[in-house]
Tab-separated table of C-alpha atoms in Angstrom:
chain	number	residue	atom	x	y	z
L	79	MET	CA	-1.058	58.051	-0.766
L	80	HIS	CA	-0.162	54.638	-0.908
L	81	THR	CA	1.098	55.172	3.071
L	82	ALA	CA	-1.860	56.942	3.886
L	83	VAL	CA	-4.146	53.615	2.444
L	84	ASN	CA	-2.025	51.059	3.875
L	85	LEU	CA	-2.751	53.241	7.131
L	86	TYR	CA	-6.008	52.834	6.611
L	87	ARG	CA	-6.265	49.469	6.426
L	88	ASN	CA	-4.426	48.939	9.554
L	89	LEU	CA	-6.744	50.633	11.767
L	90	LYS	CA	-8.438	48.781	14.136
L	91	GLY	CA	-12.076	49.188	14.925
L	92	ASP	CA	-14.639	50.758	13.289
L	93	ARG	CA	-13.416	52.159	10.090
L	94	THR	CA	-16.376	54.799	9.682
L	95	ILE	CA	-15.852	56.120	12.862
L	96	TRP	CA	-12.265	56.389	12.248
L	97	MET	CA	-13.235	58.600	9.388
L	98	ILE	CA	-15.303	60.636	11.401
L	99	VAL	CA	-12.864	61.431	13.914
L	100	LEU	CA	-9.969	62.217	11.408
L	101	LEU	CA	-12.739	64.811	9.365
L	102	LEU	CA	-13.512	66.366	12.662
L	103	ALA	CA	-10.255	66.861	13.273
L	104	MET	CA	-9.421	68.324	9.801
L	105	CYS	CA	-12.334	70.841	10.406
L	106	SER	CA	-10.979	71.285	13.899
L	107	LEU	CA	-7.630	72.632	12.536
L	108	LEU	CA	-9.234	74.877	9.947
L	109	ALA	CA	-11.705	76.396	12.324
L	110	VAL	CA	-9.310	76.918	15.492
L	111	TYR	CA	-6.707	78.589	13.022
L	112	SER	CA	-9.215	80.945	11.754
L	113	ALA	CA	-10.753	81.965	14.835
L	114	SER	CA	-7.952	82.447	17.092
L	115	GLY	CA	-5.964	84.391	14.399
L	116	LEU	CA	-6.604	87.519	15.919
L	117	LEU	CA	-6.112	86.411	19.579
L	118	ALA	CA	-2.946	84.372	19.001
L	119	TYR	CA	-1.345	88.014	17.032
L	120	GLN	CA	-2.060	89.949	20.174
L	121	LYS	CA	-0.795	87.481	22.596
L	122	SER	CA	2.691	86.274	20.464
L	123	GLY	CA	2.859	88.513	17.618
L	124	SER	CA	2.193	85.421	15.417
L	125	THR	CA	-1.161	84.374	14.104
L	126	GLU	CA	-0.040	80.562	14.453
L	127	TRP	CA	0.719	80.296	17.834
L	128	PHE	CA	-2.831	78.511	18.727
L	129	LEU	CA	-2.603	76.739	15.834
L	130	PHE	CA	0.611	75.107	16.400
L	131	LYS	CA	-0.538	74.384	20.297
L	132	HIS	CA	-3.900	73.068	19.382
L	133	LEU	CA	-2.279	70.696	16.619
L	134	ALA	CA	-0.092	69.599	19.375
L	135	PHE	CA	-2.670	68.680	21.434
L	136	LEU	CA	-4.509	66.908	18.682
L	137	LEU	CA	-1.832	65.063	17.720
L	138	PHE	CA	-1.232	63.648	21.244
L	139	GLY	CA	-4.933	63.169	21.967
L	140	LEU	CA	-5.283	61.026	18.285
L	141	GLY	CA	-2.108	59.451	19.583
L	142	VAL	CA	-3.824	58.590	23.069
L	143	MET	CA	-7.068	57.616	21.360
L	144	TYR	CA	-4.908	54.681	18.957
L	145	TRP	CA	-3.150	53.567	22.384
L	146	THR	CA	-6.705	53.464	24.072
L	147	THR	CA	-8.096	51.243	21.072
L	148	ARG	CA	-5.476	48.491	21.759
L	149	LEU	CA	-6.403	47.766	25.187
L	150	HIS	CA	-9.469	45.171	25.430
L	151	TYR	CA	-12.859	47.072	26.479
L	152	THR	CA	-13.132	45.012	29.740
L	153	GLN	CA	-9.785	46.218	30.937
L	154	PHE	CA	-12.029	49.523	31.338
L	155	SER	CA	-14.543	47.803	33.648
L	156	LYS	CA	-11.649	46.721	35.871
L	157	MET	CA	-10.119	50.291	36.304
L	158	ALA	CA	-14.111	51.925	36.796
L	159	PRO	CA	-13.914	51.891	40.829
L	160	LEU	CA	-10.504	53.150	40.717
L	161	LEU	CA	-11.274	55.942	38.584
L	162	VAL	CA	-14.502	57.039	40.767
L	163	MET	CA	-12.265	56.812	43.596
L	164	ILE	CA	-9.709	59.148	41.930
L	165	ALA	CA	-12.254	61.590	40.446
L	166	VAL	CA	-14.420	62.223	43.707
L	167	PRO	CA	-11.074	64.164	45.876
L	168	LEU	CA	-10.130	65.672	42.714
L	169	LEU	CA	-13.504	67.172	42.242
L	170	LEU	CA	-13.509	67.819	45.905
L	171	TYR	CA	-10.413	69.710	45.873
L	172	THR	CA	-10.805	71.497	42.897
L	173	LEU	CA	-14.321	73.104	44.314
L	174	PHE	CA	-12.929	74.647	47.196
L	175	LEU	CA	-9.219	74.760	46.073
L	176	GLY	CA	-8.931	74.770	42.425
L	177	ALA	CA	-7.520	77.532	40.117
L	178	GLU	CA	-10.133	80.630	39.601
L	179	VAL	CA	-10.579	81.409	36.182
L	180	ASN	CA	-13.748	83.360	34.032
L	181	ASP	CA	-15.126	83.628	38.190
L	182	ALA	CA	-15.408	79.511	38.303
L	183	ARG	CA	-13.274	77.074	39.729
L	184	ARG	CA	-12.840	74.250	37.302
L	185	TRP	CA	-9.359	73.714	36.977
L	186	ILE	CA	-6.377	72.518	38.875
L	187	THR	CA	-2.888	73.221	37.927
L	188	LEU	CA	-0.365	70.158	37.447
L	189	PRO	CA	2.748	70.720	39.280
L	190	VAL	CA	6.227	71.156	37.754
L	191	ILE	CA	4.712	71.601	33.989
L	192	GLY	CA	2.045	73.939	34.573
L	193	LEU	CA	-0.511	72.816	33.036
L	194	THR	CA	-4.516	73.281	33.944
L	195	PHE	CA	-7.085	70.826	33.134
L	196	GLN	CA	-10.681	70.355	34.268
L	197	THR	CA	-11.098	67.713	36.644
L	198	SER	CA	-15.169	67.322	35.320
L	199	ASP	CA	-13.480	65.885	31.982
L	200	PHE	CA	-12.216	63.356	34.145
L	201	ALA	CA	-15.013	62.909	36.449
L	202	ARG	CA	-17.338	62.521	32.917
L	203	ILE	CA	-15.160	59.359	31.799
L	204	ALA	CA	-14.660	58.098	35.283
L	205	LEU	CA	-18.288	57.874	35.622
L	206	ILE	CA	-19.664	56.990	32.180
L	207	VAL	CA	-17.199	53.733	32.852
L	208	PHE	CA	-18.869	53.264	36.160
L	209	VAL	CA	-22.188	53.080	35.294
L	210	ALA	CA	-21.677	50.990	32.164
L	211	ARG	CA	-20.292	48.481	34.630
L	212	SER	CA	-22.536	48.615	37.266
L	213	ILE	CA	-25.515	48.324	35.090
L	214	SER	CA	-24.034	45.200	33.217
L	215	LYS	CA	-22.798	43.323	36.399
L	216	LYS	CA	-26.372	43.764	37.943
L	217	GLN	CA	-28.484	42.648	34.915
L	218	ASP	CA	-30.210	39.761	36.973
L	219	VAL	CA	-31.104	41.979	39.888
L	220	ILE	CA	-31.325	45.416	37.855
L	221	LYS	CA	-34.585	45.788	39.018
L	222	ASP	CA	-34.157	45.400	42.401
L	223	PHE	CA	-33.714	48.699	44.728
L	224	LYS	CA	-31.121	48.001	46.968
L	225	GLY	CA	-28.956	45.647	44.769
L	226	ALA	CA	-28.797	47.464	42.008
L	227	PHE	CA	-30.184	50.533	42.025
L	228	LEU	CA	-28.278	52.504	45.235
L	229	PRO	CA	-25.240	51.295	43.979
L	230	ILE	CA	-25.736	53.191	40.756
L	231	ILE	CA	-27.591	56.076	41.627
L	232	LEU	CA	-25.442	57.337	44.759
L	233	PRO	CA	-22.279	57.917	42.732
L	234	VAL	CA	-23.833	59.638	40.075
L	235	ILE	CA	-25.787	61.906	42.354
L	236	LEU	CA	-22.442	62.685	44.132
L	237	ILE	CA	-19.987	63.462	41.191
L	238	CYS	CA	-22.679	65.564	39.374
L	239	ALA	CA	-23.358	67.278	42.278
L	240	LEU	CA	-19.503	68.622	43.024
L	241	ILE	CA	-19.373	69.278	39.096
L	242	ALA	CA	-22.530	71.316	38.913
L	243	PRO	CA	-21.100	74.407	41.618
L	244	ALA	CA	-18.631	75.592	38.732
L	245	ASN	CA	-19.832	74.047	35.492
L	246	LEU	CA	-23.599	73.512	35.568
L	247	SER	CA	-23.821	72.419	31.964
L	248	THR	CA	-21.440	69.511	32.326
L	249	ALA	CA	-22.922	68.318	35.313
L	250	VAL	CA	-26.537	68.270	33.682
L	251	LEU	CA	-24.867	66.414	30.364
L	252	LEU	CA	-23.424	64.039	32.223
L	253	PHE	CA	-26.487	63.501	34.338
L	254	ILE	CA	-28.912	63.035	31.184
L	255	THR	CA	-26.218	60.719	29.783
L	256	CYS	CA	-26.319	58.359	33.120
L	257	LEU	CA	-30.204	58.618	32.755
L	258	LEU	CA	-30.166	57.270	29.193
L	259	MET	CA	-27.712	54.819	30.071
L	260	MET	CA	-29.690	53.420	32.592
L	261	PHE	CA	-32.852	53.395	30.436
L	262	VAL	CA	-30.611	51.331	27.847
L	263	GLY	CA	-29.907	49.091	30.441
L	264	ARG	CA	-33.304	48.193	31.248
L	265	VAL	CA	-33.413	49.401	34.837
L	266	ASP	CA	-37.109	50.040	35.954
L	267	MET	CA	-38.509	53.344	35.178
L	268	LYS	CA	-39.690	53.827	38.440
L	269	TYR	CA	-35.938	53.984	39.624
L	270	ILE	CA	-34.978	56.431	36.683
L	271	GLY	CA	-37.796	58.703	37.593
L	272	LEU	CA	-36.603	58.703	41.118
L	273	MET	CA	-33.110	59.405	40.218
L	274	PHE	CA	-34.202	62.334	38.121
L	275	LEU	CA	-36.337	63.613	41.279
L	276	MET	CA	-33.357	63.366	43.463
L	277	GLY	CA	-31.229	65.520	40.648
L	278	VAL	CA	-34.178	67.849	40.932
L	279	ILE	CA	-33.625	67.992	44.972
L	280	VAL	CA	-30.149	68.358	44.510
L	281	MET	CA	-30.381	70.973	41.933
L	282	SER	CA	-32.754	72.934	44.284
L	283	LEU	CA	-30.446	72.521	46.995
L	284	LEU	CA	-27.326	73.908	45.062
L	285	LEU	CA	-29.687	77.269	43.965
L	286	PHE	CA	-30.680	77.783	47.920
L	287	LEU	CA	-26.813	77.584	48.724
L	288	GLY	CA	-25.627	79.895	45.823
L	289	SER	CA	-28.009	82.368	46.895
L	290	PHE	CA	-26.989	82.756	50.005
L	291	PHE	CA	-23.047	81.732	49.492
L	292	PRO	CA	-21.959	83.291	45.738
L	293	GLU	CA	-18.617	81.952	46.180
L	294	PHE	CA	-19.983	78.365	46.125
L	295	ALA	CA	-22.071	78.350	43.038
L	296	ARG	CA	-22.769	80.578	39.686
L	297	VAL	CA	-26.128	80.885	40.649
L	298	GLU	CA	-26.257	84.803	39.148
L	299	THR	CA	-24.626	83.694	36.116
L	300	TRP	CA	-27.081	80.559	35.641
L	301	ILE	CA	-29.850	83.304	36.303
L	302	SER	CA	-28.765	85.712	33.911
L	303	ARG	CA	-28.014	83.231	30.915
L	304	ILE	CA	-32.005	82.021	31.546
L	305	ASN	CA	-32.843	85.358	31.285
L	306	ASP	CA	-30.759	86.440	28.138
L	307	PHE	CA	-32.636	83.288	26.276
L	308	LEU	CA	-35.986	83.765	27.528
L	309	SER	CA	-36.484	87.656	27.818
L	310	ASN	CA	-34.365	88.710	24.945
L	311	SER	CA	-35.407	88.460	21.375
L	312	ASP	CA	-31.901	88.455	20.274
L	313	GLY	CA	-30.390	86.310	22.951
L	314	GLY	CA	-28.139	88.312	24.234
L	315	TYR	CA	-24.746	89.794	22.912
L	316	GLN	CA	-22.979	86.391	22.218
L	317	ILE	CA	-26.302	84.736	20.415
L	318	GLN	CA	-26.880	87.702	18.195
L	319	GLN	CA	-22.971	87.861	17.350
L	320	ALA	CA	-23.456	84.105	16.272
L	321	LYS	CA	-26.417	84.762	14.308
L	322	ILE	CA	-24.836	87.423	12.589
L	323	ALA	CA	-21.937	85.054	11.527
L	324	ILE	CA	-24.656	82.293	10.530
L	325	ALA	CA	-26.582	84.653	8.456
L	326	ASP	CA	-23.371	86.197	6.891
L	327	GLY	CA	-22.646	82.668	5.852
L	328	GLY	CA	-25.049	82.351	3.707
L	329	TRP	CA	-25.222	79.284	1.546
L	330	LEU	CA	-21.683	78.556	0.863
L	331	GLY	CA	-19.923	80.825	3.351
L	332	VAL	CA	-17.487	83.891	3.002
L	333	GLY	CA	-14.231	81.208	2.450
L	334	PRO	CA	-11.564	79.964	4.645
L	335	GLY	CA	-9.952	82.647	7.019
L	336	ASN	CA	-12.580	85.535	6.194
L	337	SER	CA	-14.624	85.163	8.918
L	338	GLU	CA	-15.501	88.850	10.267
L	339	GLN	CA	-17.764	87.534	13.588
L	340	ARG	CA	-14.337	85.936	14.744
L	341	ASN	CA	-13.326	89.463	15.641
L	342	CYS	CA	-16.688	89.982	17.576
L	343	LEU	CA	-17.846	86.814	18.990
L	344	PRO	CA	-16.539	85.576	22.492
L	345	TYR	CA	-14.243	82.375	22.674
L	346	PRO	CA	-14.861	82.147	18.796
L	347	TYR	CA	-12.444	79.130	18.794
L	348	ALA	CA	-14.372	77.515	21.501
L	349	ASP	CA	-18.289	78.384	22.745
L	350	PHE	CA	-19.090	79.589	19.533
L	351	ILE	CA	-16.970	77.567	16.799
L	352	TYR	CA	-19.878	76.184	14.923
L	353	ALA	CA	-20.838	79.879	14.283
L	354	ILE	CA	-17.684	80.944	12.479
L	355	ILE	CA	-17.915	77.329	10.553
L	356	CYS	CA	-21.100	78.139	9.312
L	357	GLU	CA	-19.705	81.847	8.493
L	358	GLU	CA	-16.791	80.373	6.521
L	359	TYR	CA	-18.272	77.687	4.998
L	360	GLY	CA	-21.927	78.053	4.654
L	361	LEU	CA	-25.218	76.122	5.454
L	362	PHE	CA	-23.322	73.293	3.507
L	363	GLY	CA	-20.400	73.618	6.177
L	364	GLY	CA	-22.871	73.749	9.152
L	365	LEU	CA	-25.041	70.984	7.888
L	366	ALA	CA	-21.716	68.592	7.160
L	367	ILE	CA	-20.556	69.090	10.778
L	368	ILE	CA	-24.333	67.923	11.821
L	369	ALA	CA	-23.807	65.198	9.508
L	370	LEU	CA	-20.554	64.002	10.882
L	371	TYR	CA	-22.137	63.704	14.459
L	372	PHE	CA	-25.220	62.046	13.261
L	373	GLY	CA	-23.210	59.584	11.643
L	374	LEU	CA	-21.181	58.674	14.738
L	375	PHE	CA	-24.578	58.392	16.629
L	376	MET	CA	-25.983	55.732	13.810
L	377	ARG	CA	-22.074	53.716	13.907
L	378	CYS	CA	-22.652	53.354	17.859
L	379	THR	CA	-26.197	52.223	17.456
L	380	ALA	CA	-24.778	49.468	15.002
L	381	ILE	CA	-22.219	48.326	17.722
L	382	VAL	CA	-24.141	48.347	20.525
L	383	THR	CA	-26.841	45.635	18.506
L	384	LYS	CA	-23.718	43.751	17.613
L	385	CYS	CA	-21.970	43.592	21.261
L	386	PRO	CA	-22.404	40.328	23.019
L	387	LYS	CA	-21.339	41.656	25.961
L	388	ALA	CA	-23.566	44.401	28.097
L	389	PHE	CA	-20.904	46.132	29.270
L	390	GLY	CA	-19.235	46.924	25.971
L	391	ALA	CA	-22.785	48.363	24.761
L	392	LEU	CA	-23.169	50.245	27.360
L	393	LEU	CA	-19.792	51.908	27.345
L	394	ALA	CA	-19.705	52.548	23.662
L	395	MET	CA	-23.693	53.786	23.847
L	396	GLY	CA	-22.878	56.081	27.014
L	397	PHE	CA	-19.899	57.576	25.128
L	398	CYS	CA	-21.705	58.038	22.201
L	399	LEU	CA	-24.818	59.684	23.623
L	400	ASN	CA	-22.333	62.254	26.120
L	401	LEU	CA	-20.505	63.395	22.771
L	402	VAL	CA	-23.395	63.696	20.464
L	403	ILE	CA	-25.643	65.679	23.092
L	404	GLN	CA	-23.005	67.779	23.764
L	405	ALA	CA	-22.367	68.672	20.287
L	406	PHE	CA	-26.083	69.476	19.416
L	407	ALA	CA	-26.445	71.646	22.863
L	408	ASN	CA	-23.419	73.242	21.534
L	409	ILE	CA	-25.044	73.898	18.014
L	410	ALA	CA	-28.251	74.771	19.659
L	411	VAL	CA	-27.260	77.424	21.524
L	412	SER	CA	-25.304	78.998	18.642
L	413	LEU	CA	-29.020	78.835	16.446
L	414	HIS	CA	-30.539	80.378	20.024
L	415	LEU	CA	-32.221	77.279	20.515
L	416	VAL	CA	-30.989	76.601	24.300
L	417	PRO	CA	-29.391	79.117	26.600
L	418	VAL	CA	-25.402	79.829	26.685
L	419	THR	CA	-24.502	76.537	28.498
L	420	GLY	CA	-20.449	76.999	27.584
L	421	LEU	CA	-19.779	73.257	26.173
L	422	THR	CA	-17.581	73.077	23.417
L	423	LEU	CA	-17.672	71.283	20.363
L	424	PRO	CA	-15.964	67.732	20.673
L	425	LEU	CA	-13.208	67.316	18.751
L	426	VAL	CA	-13.658	70.524	17.339
L	427	SER	CA	-13.184	73.457	19.481
L	428	MET	CA	-9.850	74.364	20.747
L	429	GLY	CA	-9.149	72.538	23.880
L	430	GLY	CA	-5.887	70.862	25.825
L	431	THR	CA	-6.826	68.479	28.207
L	432	SER	CA	-10.459	68.558	27.150
L	433	MET	CA	-9.355	67.461	23.770
L	434	LEU	CA	-7.399	64.676	25.523
L	435	PHE	CA	-10.297	63.193	26.906
L	436	THR	CA	-12.539	63.589	24.388
L	437	CYS	CA	-10.158	61.237	22.465
L	438	ILE	CA	-10.026	58.771	25.034
L	439	ALA	CA	-13.708	58.085	24.953
L	440	PHE	CA	-13.634	58.198	20.913
L	441	GLY	CA	-10.359	55.369	21.877
L	442	MET	CA	-12.938	53.335	24.114
L	443	ILE	CA	-15.990	53.097	21.522
L	444	LEU	CA	-13.401	52.226	18.648
L	445	SER	CA	-12.029	49.626	21.252
L	446	VAL	CA	-15.569	47.906	21.792
L	447	SER	CA	-15.908	47.708	18.098
L	448	LYS	CA	-12.415	46.368	17.625
L	449	TYR	CA	-12.996	43.656	19.407
L	450	ILE	CA	-16.441	42.952	18.161
L	451	GLU	CA	-15.094	43.005	14.816
L	452	GLN	CA	-12.683	40.134	15.822
L	453	ALA	CA	-15.575	38.111	17.578
L	454	THR	CA	-17.223	38.234	14.492
L	455	ARG	CA	-14.345	37.075	12.314
L	456	GLU	CA	-13.776	34.475	14.765
L	457	ALA	CA	-17.221	33.109	14.700
L	458	GLY	CA	-17.107	33.067	11.034
L	459	THR	CA	-14.022	30.875	11.080
L	460	VAL	CA	-15.350	28.490	13.599
L	461	GLU	CA	-18.747	28.249	11.156
L	462	ILE	CA	-16.844	28.114	8.125
L	463	LYS	CA	-14.282	25.092	9.943
L	464	THR	CA	-17.627	23.335	11.093
L	465	MET	CA	-19.099	23.164	7.723
L	466	GLU	CA	-16.290	21.917	6.115
């Protein structure tokens, strides 16, 4: 206990956010172990197979998060152009030559180690950092079309367009995040409206191309999910099973490891892990998860108001919005409020490299908060010396 207390005291950055991260990680271990037990047994004969695999990725991700917090957040601004330059060819390679899983090319396989990862996760990090850098560096000309707007919008449209054919929900989430960052960064509303219009045009073009070349874009899947949401009162099989899980949970849940719907729901350890949490831990467990993400949003908002640099404020808010919107989108799917998206619950759903990139995003937020704390302490020290 004493060691844990010392570790907590030595953590750099916003301790409330660290606590939220650790609580989400604990929820993840419990939920993934329960939701993946049957699949793990079928795969390896042991119900703990996925648990140990997930634990390894989670510990590695937390280590990367801690390492990220040790970097000064202004270093990320210097990396931004290079990250975008890497992201674009990776997305192009994935679109045409990536590994096809579940009728979608979202992954590439790393040589030698054979590990697969979604290039859209890397592109998400790269684009948010780039947009934060671009808006902060162009504050003096932020209302200028050629000087400020075009250098921001072109990478956003390009990267989202490359992600969309195989992973529309991630592309839409990233596009909305960039729009909100532009709003926070005081970009003229007419330019934000123009960017939204360009996004609609690109989406229409993808629908057109996907209708003639089904292998290029998953148009049939998009239409099927929307039709299931609009025409079926139960939302289709996946949503129906999710709602049964939530209803079975009641107020207090059926208890850890006692879920029945984990054997019926597709991807109960990923896309529909929130329904499993509600079934096993009840309404209070489901509300606790929502409260953690809401708490993350409130803490990041506090960071933004204290941050002296525009880049730090936009960086923290960009990643916060992306993570929180993704979380609530995942929850909304289980509650039949939106069509099935395929988005996971950040830091809770089972994942390999997606968990890693989520931890990097949290690490960048904590890096901003860490140096805000340092600046505040230094300012306080100077003030005390002045008074003396």
